[in-house]
PDB file of C-alpha atoms in Angstrom:
ATOM      1  CA  UNK P   1     -11.113 -31.153   2.525  1.00 39.00           C
ATOM      2  CA  UNK P   2      -7.691 -30.876   0.939  1.00 40.00           C
ATOM      3  CA  UNK P   3      -6.604 -27.961  -1.230  1.00 41.00           C
ATOM      4  CA  UNK P   4      -4.532 -28.370  -4.343  1.00 41.00           C
ATOM      5  CA  UNK P   5      -1.000 -27.160  -3.798  1.00 41.00           C
ATOM      6  CA  UNK P   6       1.375 -25.834  -6.444  1.00 39.00           C
ATOM      7  CA  UNK P   7       2.974 -27.927  -9.172  1.00 45.00           C
ATOM      8  CA  UNK P   8       3.044 -31.587  -8.242  1.00 44.00           C
ATOM      9  CA  UNK P   9       5.296 -33.080  -5.664  1.00 43.00           C
ATOM     10  CA  UNK P  10       7.399 -36.049  -6.768  1.00 45.00           C
ATOM     11  CA  UNK P  11       5.500 -39.026  -5.456  1.00 45.00           C
ATOM     12  CA  UNK P  12       5.701 -42.337  -7.209  1.00 46.00           C
ATOM     13  CA  UNK P  13       3.239 -42.438 -10.091  1.00 45.00           C
ATOM     14  CA  UNK P  14       1.622 -45.739  -9.096  1.00 53.00           C
ATOM     15  CA  UNK P  15      -0.241 -43.812  -6.377  1.00 62.00           C
ATOM     16  CA  UNK P  16      -1.563 -41.320  -8.923  1.00 90.00           C
ATOM     17  CA  UNK P  17      -4.823 -39.707  -7.857  1.00 95.00           C
ATOM     18  CA  UNK P  18      -6.889 -36.878  -9.368  1.00 97.00           C
ATOM     19  CA  UNK P  19      -5.264 -34.469  -6.936  1.00 96.00           C
ATOM     20  CA  UNK P  20      -1.807 -35.608  -7.953  1.00 96.00           C
ATOM     21  CA  UNK P  21      -2.765 -35.534 -11.655  1.00 97.00           C
ATOM     22  CA  UNK P  22      -3.988 -31.935 -11.344  1.00 97.00           C
ATOM     23  CA  UNK P  23      -0.560 -30.938 -10.025  1.00 96.00           C
ATOM     24  CA  UNK P  24       1.117 -32.364 -13.135  1.00 97.00           C
ATOM     25  CA  UNK P  25      -0.896 -30.716 -15.901  1.00 97.00           C
ATOM     26  CA  UNK P  26       1.437 -27.767 -16.472  1.00 97.00           C
ATOM     27  CA  UNK P  27       4.504 -29.970 -16.964  1.00 96.00           C
ATOM     28  CA  UNK P  28       2.376 -32.413 -18.992  1.00 97.00           C
ATOM     29  CA  UNK P  29       1.314 -29.673 -21.410  1.00 97.00           C
ATOM     30  CA  UNK P  30       4.916 -28.394 -21.601  1.00 94.00           C
ATOM     31  CA  UNK P  31       6.179 -31.902 -22.421  1.00 95.00           C
ATOM     32  CA  UNK P  32       8.422 -31.807 -19.343  1.00 95.00           C
ATOM     33  CA  UNK P  33       7.349 -35.001 -17.584  1.00 96.00           C
ATOM     34  CA  UNK P  34       9.559 -38.073 -17.339  1.00 96.00           C
ATOM     35  CA  UNK P  35       8.264 -40.794 -19.619  1.00 96.00           C
ATOM     36  CA  UNK P  36       7.109 -43.074 -16.782  1.00 94.00           C
ATOM     37  CA  UNK P  37       5.171 -40.249 -15.101  1.00 95.00           C
ATOM     38  CA  UNK P  38       3.691 -39.220 -18.420  1.00 95.00           C
ATOM     39  CA  UNK P  39       2.577 -42.789 -19.137  1.00 94.00           C
ATOM     40  CA  UNK P  40       0.998 -43.038 -15.701  1.00 95.00           C
ATOM     41  CA  UNK P  41      -0.827 -39.752 -16.247  1.00 96.00           C
ATOM     42  CA  UNK P  42      -1.971 -40.789 -19.745  1.00 96.00           C
ATOM     43  CA  UNK P  43      -3.275 -44.011 -18.255  1.00 94.00           C
ATOM     44  CA  UNK P  44      -5.103 -42.108 -15.494  1.00 95.00           C
ATOM     45  CA  UNK P  45      -6.572 -39.647 -18.008  1.00 96.00           C
ATOM     46  CA  UNK P  46      -7.778 -42.551 -20.140  1.00 94.00           C
ATOM     47  CA  UNK P  47     -10.004 -43.743 -17.309  1.00 94.00           C
ATOM     48  CA  UNK P  48     -10.905 -40.487 -15.553  1.00 96.00           C
ATOM     49  CA  UNK P  49     -13.458 -38.156 -17.113  1.00 96.00           C
ATOM     50  CA  UNK P  50     -13.033 -35.605 -14.306  1.00 97.00           C
ATOM     51  CA  UNK P  51      -9.314 -35.238 -15.023  1.00 97.00           C
ATOM     52  CA  UNK P  52      -9.904 -35.019 -18.779  1.00 97.00           C
ATOM     53  CA  UNK P  53     -12.361 -32.188 -18.143  1.00 98.00           C
ATOM     54  CA  UNK P  54      -9.890 -30.507 -15.783  1.00 98.00           C
ATOM     55  CA  UNK P  55      -7.061 -30.765 -18.330  1.00 98.00           C
ATOM     56  CA  UNK P  56      -9.228 -29.416 -21.174  1.00 98.00           C
ATOM     57  CA  UNK P  57     -10.410 -26.424 -19.139  1.00 98.00           C
ATOM     58  CA  UNK P  58      -6.903 -25.685 -17.810  1.00 98.00           C
ATOM     59  CA  UNK P  59      -5.504 -25.661 -21.354  1.00 98.00           C
ATOM     60  CA  UNK P  60      -8.356 -23.553 -22.709  1.00 97.00           C
ATOM     61  CA  UNK P  61      -7.817 -21.054 -19.893  1.00 97.00           C
ATOM     62  CA  UNK P  62      -4.187 -20.685 -21.018  1.00 97.00           C
ATOM     63  CA  UNK P  63      -5.300 -20.229 -24.630  1.00 96.00           C
ATOM     64  CA  UNK P  64      -7.913 -17.625 -23.681  1.00 97.00           C
ATOM     65  CA  UNK P  65      -5.320 -15.687 -21.637  1.00 97.00           C
ATOM     66  CA  UNK P  66      -2.914 -15.824 -24.558  1.00 95.00           C
ATOM     67  CA  UNK P  67      -5.369 -14.077 -26.898  1.00 94.00           C
ATOM     68  CA  UNK P  68      -6.240 -11.207 -24.551  1.00 93.00           C
ATOM     69  CA  UNK P  69      -6.392  -7.981 -26.528  1.00 89.00           C
ATOM     70  CA  UNK P  70      -4.885  -4.742 -25.247  1.00 88.00           C
ATOM     71  CA  UNK P  71      -5.005  -1.221 -26.585  1.00 81.00           C
ATOM     72  CA  UNK P  72      -2.395  -0.365 -29.176  1.00 85.00           C
ATOM     73  CA  UNK P  73       0.380   2.049 -28.279  1.00 89.00           C
ATOM     74  CA  UNK P  74      -1.059   5.574 -28.390  1.00 90.00           C
ATOM     75  CA  UNK P  75       0.105   7.696 -31.351  1.00 90.00           C
ATOM     76  CA  UNK P  76       2.963  10.045 -30.533  1.00 93.00           C
ATOM     77  CA  UNK P  77       3.989   8.111 -27.416  1.00 94.00           C
ATOM     78  CA  UNK P  78       7.443   7.262 -28.739  1.00 94.00           C
ATOM     79  CA  UNK P  79       8.384  10.883 -29.442  1.00 95.00           C
ATOM     80  CA  UNK P  80       6.731  12.157 -26.251  1.00 95.00           C
ATOM     81  CA  UNK P  81       8.419   9.559 -24.041  1.00 95.00           C
ATOM     82  CA  UNK P  82      11.809  10.184 -25.622  1.00 95.00           C
ATOM     83  CA  UNK P  83      11.512  13.939 -25.069  1.00 95.00           C
ATOM     84  CA  UNK P  84      10.639  13.371 -21.386  1.00 95.00           C
ATOM     85  CA  UNK P  85      13.479  10.881 -20.960  1.00 95.00           C
ATOM     86  CA  UNK P  86      15.995  13.294 -22.540  1.00 93.00           C
ATOM     87  CA  UNK P  87      14.891  16.014 -20.102  1.00 92.00           C
ATOM     88  CA  UNK P  88      15.119  13.659 -17.099  1.00 91.00           C
ATOM     89  CA  UNK P  89      18.535  12.233 -17.883  1.00 88.00           C
ATOM     90  CA  UNK P  90      20.041  15.691 -18.302  1.00 84.00           C
ATOM     91  CA  UNK P  91      19.354  16.241 -14.617  1.00 77.00           C
ATOM     92  CA  UNK P  92      20.490  12.839 -13.361  1.00 71.00           C
ATOM     93  CA  UNK P  93      24.029  11.503 -13.143  1.00 66.00           C
ATOM     94  CA  UNK P  94      24.935   8.059 -14.450  1.00 71.00           C
ATOM     95  CA  UNK P  95      26.079   5.322 -12.113  1.00 65.00           C
ATOM     96  CA  UNK P  96      29.583   3.991 -12.698  1.00 62.00           C
TER      97      UNK P  96
ATOM     98  CA  UNK F   1      18.050 -25.247 -44.819  1.00 46.00           C
ATOM     99  CA  UNK F   2      19.462 -22.124 -46.469  1.00 52.00           C
ATOM    100  CA  UNK F   3      16.592 -20.189 -44.893  1.00 52.00           C
ATOM    101  CA  UNK F   4      17.439 -21.492 -41.406  1.00 52.00           C
ATOM    102  CA  UNK F   5      21.124 -20.665 -41.879  1.00 53.00           C
ATOM    103  CA  UNK F   6      20.226 -17.177 -43.059  1.00 51.00           C
ATOM    104  CA  UNK F   7      17.887 -16.696 -40.090  1.00 53.00           C
ATOM    105  CA  UNK F   8      20.594 -17.822 -37.612  1.00 53.00           C
ATOM    106  CA  UNK F   9      23.081 -15.529 -39.288  1.00 56.00           C
ATOM    107  CA  UNK F  10      20.627 -12.601 -39.049  1.00 55.00           C
ATOM    108  CA  UNK F  11      20.017 -13.342 -35.354  1.00 55.00           C
ATOM    109  CA  UNK F  12      23.786 -13.358 -34.675  1.00 56.00           C
ATOM    110  CA  UNK F  13      24.167 -10.086 -36.519  1.00 59.00           C
ATOM    111  CA  UNK F  14      21.305  -8.482 -34.533  1.00 59.00           C
ATOM    112  CA  UNK F  15      22.879  -9.735 -31.262  1.00 69.00           C
ATOM    113  CA  UNK F  16      26.262  -8.377 -32.293  1.00 74.00           C
ATOM    114  CA  UNK F  17      24.707  -5.086 -33.313  1.00 89.00           C
ATOM    115  CA  UNK F  18      22.934  -4.864 -29.955  1.00 90.00           C
ATOM    116  CA  UNK F  19      26.112  -5.602 -28.017  1.00 91.00           C
ATOM    117  CA  UNK F  20      27.782  -2.804 -29.944  1.00 93.00           C
ATOM    118  CA  UNK F  21      24.930  -0.402 -29.113  1.00 94.00           C
ATOM    119  CA  UNK F  22      25.163  -1.343 -25.421  1.00 94.00           C
ATOM    120  CA  UNK F  23      28.957  -0.852 -25.508  1.00 93.00           C
ATOM    121  CA  UNK F  24      28.559   2.588 -27.080  1.00 94.00           C
ATOM    122  CA  UNK F  25      25.771   3.491 -24.675  1.00 94.00           C
ATOM    123  CA  UNK F  26      28.054   2.601 -21.755  1.00 92.00           C
ATOM    124  CA  UNK F  27      30.549   5.035 -23.239  1.00 92.00           C
ATOM    125  CA  UNK F  28      27.920   7.799 -23.129  1.00 90.00           C
ATOM    126  CA  UNK F  29      26.884   7.816 -26.804  1.00 92.00           C
ATOM    127  CA  UNK F  30      23.367   9.374 -26.919  1.00 92.00           C
ATOM    128  CA  UNK F  31      22.761   8.062 -30.457  1.00 94.00           C
ATOM    129  CA  UNK F  32      23.297   4.479 -29.241  1.00 95.00           C
ATOM    130  CA  UNK F  33      20.979   5.071 -26.276  1.00 95.00           C
ATOM    131  CA  UNK F  34      18.230   6.359 -28.558  1.00 95.00           C
ATOM    132  CA  UNK F  35      18.753   3.443 -30.940  1.00 96.00           C
ATOM    133  CA  UNK F  36      18.191   1.042 -28.014  1.00 96.00           C
ATOM    134  CA  UNK F  37      15.120   3.052 -26.997  1.00 97.00           C
ATOM    135  CA  UNK F  38      13.661   2.949 -30.514  1.00 96.00           C
ATOM    136  CA  UNK F  39      14.355  -0.759 -30.797  1.00 96.00           C
ATOM    137  CA  UNK F  40      12.804  -1.825 -27.479  1.00 96.00           C
ATOM    138  CA  UNK F  41      10.268   0.758 -26.335  1.00 96.00           C
ATOM    139  CA  UNK F  42       7.295  -0.978 -27.982  1.00 95.00           C
ATOM    140  CA  UNK F  43       8.123  -4.210 -26.143  1.00 96.00           C
ATOM    141  CA  UNK F  44       8.436  -2.340 -22.829  1.00 97.00           C
ATOM    142  CA  UNK F  45       5.113  -0.572 -23.413  1.00 97.00           C
ATOM    143  CA  UNK F  46       3.382  -3.834 -24.363  1.00 96.00           C
ATOM    144  CA  UNK F  47       4.563  -5.583 -21.185  1.00 96.00           C
ATOM    145  CA  UNK F  48       3.615  -2.558 -19.065  1.00 96.00           C
ATOM    146  CA  UNK F  49       0.109  -2.193 -20.499  1.00 96.00           C
ATOM    147  CA  UNK F  50      -0.481  -5.915 -20.020  1.00 95.00           C
ATOM    148  CA  UNK F  51       0.564  -5.703 -16.389  1.00 95.00           C
ATOM    149  CA  UNK F  52      -1.129  -2.403 -15.565  1.00 95.00           C
ATOM    150  CA  UNK F  53      -4.035  -2.110 -18.015  1.00 92.00           C
ATOM    151  CA  UNK F  54      -3.658   1.664 -17.873  1.00 92.00           C
ATOM    152  CA  UNK F  55      -2.018   3.605 -20.748  1.00 94.00           C
ATOM    153  CA  UNK F  56      -0.952   6.546 -18.559  1.00 94.00           C
ATOM    154  CA  UNK F  57       0.840   4.297 -16.070  1.00 95.00           C
ATOM    155  CA  UNK F  58       2.294   2.209 -18.906  1.00 96.00           C
ATOM    156  CA  UNK F  59       3.795   5.369 -20.428  1.00 96.00           C
ATOM    157  CA  UNK F  60       5.272   6.295 -17.042  1.00 96.00           C
ATOM    158  CA  UNK F  61       6.844   2.845 -16.870  1.00 97.00           C
ATOM    159  CA  UNK F  62       8.420   3.330 -20.317  1.00 97.00           C
ATOM    160  CA  UNK F  63       9.991   6.568 -19.095  1.00 97.00           C
ATOM    161  CA  UNK F  64      11.171   5.077 -15.794  1.00 97.00           C
ATOM    162  CA  UNK F  65      12.664   2.015 -17.492  1.00 98.00           C
ATOM    163  CA  UNK F  66      14.706   3.973 -20.027  1.00 97.00           C
ATOM    164  CA  UNK F  67      15.879   6.531 -17.480  1.00 96.00           C
ATOM    165  CA  UNK F  68      17.084   3.541 -15.428  1.00 96.00           C
ATOM    166  CA  UNK F  69      18.751   2.064 -18.520  1.00 96.00           C
ATOM    167  CA  UNK F  70      20.630   5.325 -19.046  1.00 94.00           C
ATOM    168  CA  UNK F  71      21.669   5.607 -15.414  1.00 93.00           C
ATOM    169  CA  UNK F  72      22.555   1.956 -14.791  1.00 94.00           C
ATOM    170  CA  UNK F  73      23.752   0.665 -18.153  1.00 94.00           C
ATOM    171  CA  UNK F  74      27.200   0.155 -16.633  1.00 93.00           C
ATOM    172  CA  UNK F  75      25.665  -2.343 -14.199  1.00 92.00           C
ATOM    173  CA  UNK F  76      24.386  -4.456 -17.116  1.00 93.00           C
ATOM    174  CA  UNK F  77      27.127  -7.028 -17.544  1.00 89.00           C
ATOM    175  CA  UNK F  78      25.718  -8.750 -20.609  1.00 86.00           C
ATOM    176  CA  UNK F  79      25.448 -12.201 -19.024  1.00 84.00           C
ATOM    177  CA  UNK F  80      21.790 -12.349 -20.065  1.00 86.00           C
ATOM    178  CA  UNK F  81      20.211 -10.754 -23.134  1.00 90.00           C
ATOM    179  CA  UNK F  82      19.607  -7.005 -23.003  1.00 93.00           C
ATOM    180  CA  UNK F  83      15.879  -7.740 -23.516  1.00 93.00           C
ATOM    181  CA  UNK F  84      15.865  -9.942 -20.379  1.00 92.00           C
ATOM    182  CA  UNK F  85      17.246  -7.003 -18.394  1.00 94.00           C
ATOM    183  CA  UNK F  86      14.512  -4.798 -19.840  1.00 96.00           C
ATOM    184  CA  UNK F  87      11.840  -7.354 -18.886  1.00 96.00           C
ATOM    185  CA  UNK F  88      13.226  -7.220 -15.349  1.00 95.00           C
ATOM    186  CA  UNK F  89      13.256  -3.413 -15.163  1.00 97.00           C
ATOM    187  CA  UNK F  90       9.741  -3.251 -16.628  1.00 97.00           C
ATOM    188  CA  UNK F  91       8.351  -5.901 -14.292  1.00 97.00           C
ATOM    189  CA  UNK F  92       9.893  -4.154 -11.274  1.00 97.00           C
ATOM    190  CA  UNK F  93       8.485  -0.755 -12.265  1.00 97.00           C
ATOM    191  CA  UNK F  94       5.020  -2.203 -12.939  1.00 97.00           C
ATOM    192  CA  UNK F  95       5.016  -4.261  -9.725  1.00 96.00           C
ATOM    193  CA  UNK F  96       5.868  -1.113  -7.729  1.00 96.00           C
ATOM    194  CA  UNK F  97       2.867   0.654  -9.280  1.00 96.00           C
ATOM    195  CA  UNK F  98       0.576  -2.323  -8.660  1.00 94.00           C
ATOM    196  CA  UNK F  99       1.619  -2.433  -4.994  1.00 92.00           C
ATOM    197  CA  UNK F 100       0.716   1.229  -4.570  1.00 91.00           C
ATOM    198  CA  UNK F 101      -2.806   0.642  -5.836  1.00 85.00           C
ATOM    199  CA  UNK F 102      -5.527   0.285  -3.288  1.00 70.00           C
ATOM    200  CA  UNK F 103      -7.156  -3.066  -3.601  1.00 67.00           C
ATOM    201  CA  UNK F 104     -10.817  -2.484  -4.278  1.00 58.00           C
ATOM    202  CA  UNK F 105     -11.840  -6.011  -3.403  1.00 61.00           C
ATOM    203  CA  UNK F 106     -10.235  -8.639  -1.277  1.00 62.00           C
ATOM    204  CA  UNK F 107     -10.651 -11.953  -3.058  1.00 76.00           C
ATOM    205  CA  UNK F 108      -9.456 -15.218  -1.657  1.00 88.00           C
ATOM    206  CA  UNK F 109      -7.439 -17.023  -4.323  1.00 90.00           C
ATOM    207  CA  UNK F 110      -8.104 -20.250  -2.427  1.00 92.00           C
ATOM    208  CA  UNK F 111     -11.840 -19.979  -3.089  1.00 93.00           C
ATOM    209  CA  UNK F 112     -11.231 -20.500  -6.807  1.00 95.00           C
ATOM    210  CA  UNK F 113      -8.844 -23.449  -6.643  1.00 96.00           C
ATOM    211  CA  UNK F 114     -10.112 -27.003  -7.071  1.00 96.00           C
ATOM    212  CA  UNK F 115     -10.678 -28.922  -3.866  1.00 96.00           C
ATOM    213  CA  UNK F 116     -10.194 -32.598  -3.208  1.00 97.00           C
ATOM    214  CA  UNK F 117     -11.425 -35.285  -0.873  1.00 96.00           C
ATOM    215  CA  UNK F 118      -8.936 -37.043   1.360  1.00 94.00           C
ATOM    216  CA  UNK F 119      -8.893 -39.942  -1.115  1.00 94.00           C
ATOM    217  CA  UNK F 120      -7.671 -37.580  -3.864  1.00 95.00           C
ATOM    218  CA  UNK F 121     -10.926 -37.323  -5.867  1.00 95.00           C
ATOM    219  CA  UNK F 122     -12.389 -33.956  -6.801  1.00 96.00           C
ATOM    220  CA  UNK F 123     -14.760 -32.734  -4.151  1.00 95.00           C
ATOM    221  CA  UNK F 124     -17.219 -31.290  -6.708  1.00 94.00           C
ATOM    222  CA  UNK F 125     -18.044 -34.058  -9.171  1.00 93.00           C
ATOM    223  CA  UNK F 126     -18.480 -34.469 -12.009  1.00 96.00           C
ATOM    224  CA  UNK F 127     -15.896 -31.911 -13.184  1.00 96.00           C
ATOM    225  CA  UNK F 128     -17.661 -30.146 -16.032  1.00 97.00           C
ATOM    226  CA  UNK F 129     -15.802 -29.618 -19.297  1.00 97.00           C
ATOM    227  CA  UNK F 130     -16.681 -26.046 -20.320  1.00 97.00           C
ATOM    228  CA  UNK F 131     -13.649 -25.674 -22.608  1.00 97.00           C
ATOM    229  CA  UNK F 132     -15.791 -25.610 -25.769  1.00 96.00           C
ATOM    230  CA  UNK F 133     -17.901 -22.786 -24.336  1.00 96.00           C
ATOM    231  CA  UNK F 134     -14.742 -20.844 -23.570  1.00 96.00           C
ATOM    232  CA  UNK F 135     -13.251 -21.533 -26.988  1.00 96.00           C
ATOM    233  CA  UNK F 136     -16.387 -20.135 -28.632  1.00 95.00           C
ATOM    234  CA  UNK F 137     -16.483 -17.008 -26.495  1.00 94.00           C
ATOM    235  CA  UNK F 138     -12.855 -16.228 -25.665  1.00 93.00           C
ATOM    236  CA  UNK F 139     -12.609 -13.423 -28.227  1.00 90.00           C
ATOM    237  CA  UNK F 140     -15.714 -11.692 -26.882  1.00 92.00           C
ATOM    238  CA  UNK F 141     -15.516  -8.509 -24.863  1.00 92.00           C
ATOM    239  CA  UNK F 142     -17.330 -10.142 -21.928  1.00 94.00           C
ATOM    240  CA  UNK F 143     -14.974 -13.121 -21.579  1.00 94.00           C
ATOM    241  CA  UNK F 144     -11.899 -10.953 -22.046  1.00 95.00           C
ATOM    242  CA  UNK F 145     -13.185  -8.629 -19.330  1.00 95.00           C
ATOM    243  CA  UNK F 146     -13.584 -11.580 -16.939  1.00 96.00           C
ATOM    244  CA  UNK F 147     -10.012 -12.742 -17.530  1.00 96.00           C
ATOM    245  CA  UNK F 148      -8.633  -9.199 -17.182  1.00 94.00           C
ATOM    246  CA  UNK F 149     -10.563  -8.685 -13.966  1.00 93.00           C
ATOM    247  CA  UNK F 150      -9.246 -12.005 -12.627  1.00 95.00           C
ATOM    248  CA  UNK F 151      -5.679 -10.999 -13.564  1.00 94.00           C
ATOM    249  CA  UNK F 152      -6.186  -7.773 -11.594  1.00 91.00           C
ATOM    250  CA  UNK F 153      -6.948  -9.835  -8.498  1.00 92.00           C
ATOM    251  CA  UNK F 154      -3.656 -11.714  -8.570  1.00 94.00           C
ATOM    252  CA  UNK F 155      -0.771 -10.602  -6.362  1.00 93.00           C
ATOM    253  CA  UNK F 156       1.594  -8.367  -8.443  1.00 94.00           C
ATOM    254  CA  UNK F 157       4.418 -10.893  -8.828  1.00 96.00           C
ATOM    255  CA  UNK F 158       1.987 -13.661  -9.851  1.00 96.00           C
ATOM    256  CA  UNK F 159       0.465 -11.314 -12.396  1.00 96.00           C
ATOM    257  CA  UNK F 160       3.934 -10.593 -13.781  1.00 97.00           C
ATOM    258  CA  UNK F 161       4.582 -14.334 -14.081  1.00 98.00           C
ATOM    259  CA  UNK F 162       1.343 -14.873 -16.058  1.00 97.00           C
ATOM    260  CA  UNK F 163       2.006 -11.888 -18.345  1.00 97.00           C
ATOM    261  CA  UNK F 164       5.581 -12.965 -19.072  1.00 96.00           C
ATOM    262  CA  UNK F 165       4.588 -16.609 -19.616  1.00 97.00           C
ATOM    263  CA  UNK F 166       1.171 -16.704 -21.226  1.00 96.00           C
ATOM    264  CA  UNK F 167       1.231 -13.349 -23.038  1.00 95.00           C
ATOM    265  CA  UNK F 168       4.917 -12.600 -23.703  1.00 94.00           C
ATOM    266  CA  UNK F 169       5.747 -16.317 -24.131  1.00 94.00           C
ATOM    267  CA  UNK F 170       9.012 -16.232 -22.189  1.00 95.00           C
ATOM    268  CA  UNK F 171      10.466 -19.520 -20.955  1.00 95.00           C
ATOM    269  CA  UNK F 172      10.246 -20.277 -17.236  1.00 95.00           C
ATOM    270  CA  UNK F 173      14.019 -19.838 -17.100  1.00 94.00           C
ATOM    271  CA  UNK F 174      13.877 -16.348 -18.604  1.00 94.00           C
ATOM    272  CA  UNK F 175      10.984 -15.413 -16.310  1.00 96.00           C
ATOM    273  CA  UNK F 176      13.024 -16.586 -13.336  1.00 96.00           C
ATOM    274  CA  UNK F 177      15.931 -14.378 -14.461  1.00 92.00           C
ATOM    275  CA  UNK F 178      13.660 -11.402 -15.103  1.00 93.00           C
ATOM    276  CA  UNK F 179      11.885 -11.609 -11.754  1.00 95.00           C
ATOM    277  CA  UNK F 180      14.740 -12.841  -9.572  1.00 94.00           C
ATOM    278  CA  UNK F 181      12.928 -16.094  -8.750  1.00 97.00           C
ATOM    279  CA  UNK F 182      13.915 -19.738  -9.004  1.00 98.00           C
ATOM    280  CA  UNK F 183      12.441 -21.815 -11.842  1.00 97.00           C
ATOM    281  CA  UNK F 184      10.438 -24.001  -9.380  1.00 97.00           C
ATOM    282  CA  UNK F 185       9.036 -20.807  -7.805  1.00 98.00           C
ATOM    283  CA  UNK F 186       7.995 -19.527 -11.244  1.00 98.00           C
ATOM    284  CA  UNK F 187       6.276 -22.839 -12.011  1.00 97.00           C
ATOM    285  CA  UNK F 188       4.469 -22.887  -8.676  1.00 97.00           C
ATOM    286  CA  UNK F 189       3.232 -19.294  -9.037  1.00 97.00           C
ATOM    287  CA  UNK F 190       2.217 -19.825 -12.677  1.00 98.00           C
ATOM    288  CA  UNK F 191       0.288 -23.006 -11.941  1.00 98.00           C
ATOM    289  CA  UNK F 192      -1.557 -21.480  -9.006  1.00 97.00           C
ATOM    290  CA  UNK F 193      -2.376 -18.319 -10.997  1.00 97.00           C
ATOM    291  CA  UNK F 194      -3.714 -20.370 -13.908  1.00 98.00           C
ATOM    292  CA  UNK F 195      -5.813 -22.428 -11.491  1.00 98.00           C
ATOM    293  CA  UNK F 196      -7.277 -19.192 -10.141  1.00 97.00           C
ATOM    294  CA  UNK F 197      -8.056 -17.859 -13.650  1.00 97.00           C
ATOM    295  CA  UNK F 198      -9.574 -21.229 -14.504  1.00 98.00           C
ATOM    296  CA  UNK F 199     -11.659 -21.103 -11.316  1.00 97.00           C
ATOM    297  CA  UNK F 200     -12.981 -17.636 -12.159  1.00 96.00           C
ATOM    298  CA  UNK F 201     -13.933 -18.827 -15.646  1.00 97.00           C
ATOM    299  CA  UNK F 202     -15.526 -21.967 -14.222  1.00 97.00           C
ATOM    300  CA  UNK F 203     -17.682 -19.739 -11.995  1.00 96.00           C
ATOM    301  CA  UNK F 204     -18.593 -17.622 -15.020  1.00 95.00           C
ATOM    302  CA  UNK F 205     -19.849 -20.724 -16.799  1.00 93.00           C
ATOM    303  CA  UNK F 206     -21.792 -21.763 -13.692  1.00 92.00           C
ATOM    304  CA  UNK F 207     -19.487 -24.500 -12.466  1.00 93.00           C
ATOM    305  CA  UNK F 208     -17.364 -25.313  -9.437  1.00 90.00           C
ATOM    306  CA  UNK F 209     -13.597 -24.780  -9.744  1.00 92.00           C
TER     307      UNK F 209
END
């Protein structure tokens, strides 16, 4: 059993496998692939349902992460933080 | 066209204004320091809360970052944008806090990465496309909780890479500058972290990574 490593190593695209394709998806989605590699990947995706499913779920994972909601900044934080910072910097010398 | 020219002109004027504030701050002007604080504190808080998920710790990071700005502003040489320096200070402060946390659960990242046969095919076939299910549910509290929990399981630097890339939308180059990594290292960490998040979501939808 082989594990997927990080972003794809630079093998020649004619040997493109699902494992190799999975290592290219980030650069593919960023539009960073050389045209010949991109064409090889497009061709592979055209005939490989597994890789199309992988690409779709990878992209949707990015989109779902992008829309994560976090609590808004608490009211009064700006004034409170500034007051604390003023007090701290009075006691600490600056580096030259 | 006129709009683009105006926008570029505004951006130049903001940059120039910021350089002036930094110059005055280096000279010890407290008004300039507070102007920089007021301009950037919301961005620092947003990055901190995204990395830490805890408002109290995020507020501490805001304080630590701006105390550091005050003390070390003379070490900022202006080769990168002031905001890039702030991203770096914020990431460092948040990473330090994350490293101090006790890990409640040891999770193997490897268990959530896709696996392959020697011939390069996926080991678990067919690969199921659950992207539509995720698209329908990604705004729900439950799905957001799963992604947040998965983010918590990432090593601190990998978490910083995901936050800066997929939430703050920084380029890989700016992330590399902010975290002191090479661009290939940023790409490798980002890809692996996304694979892990994807694997956790795949498990949630009842599928293999």
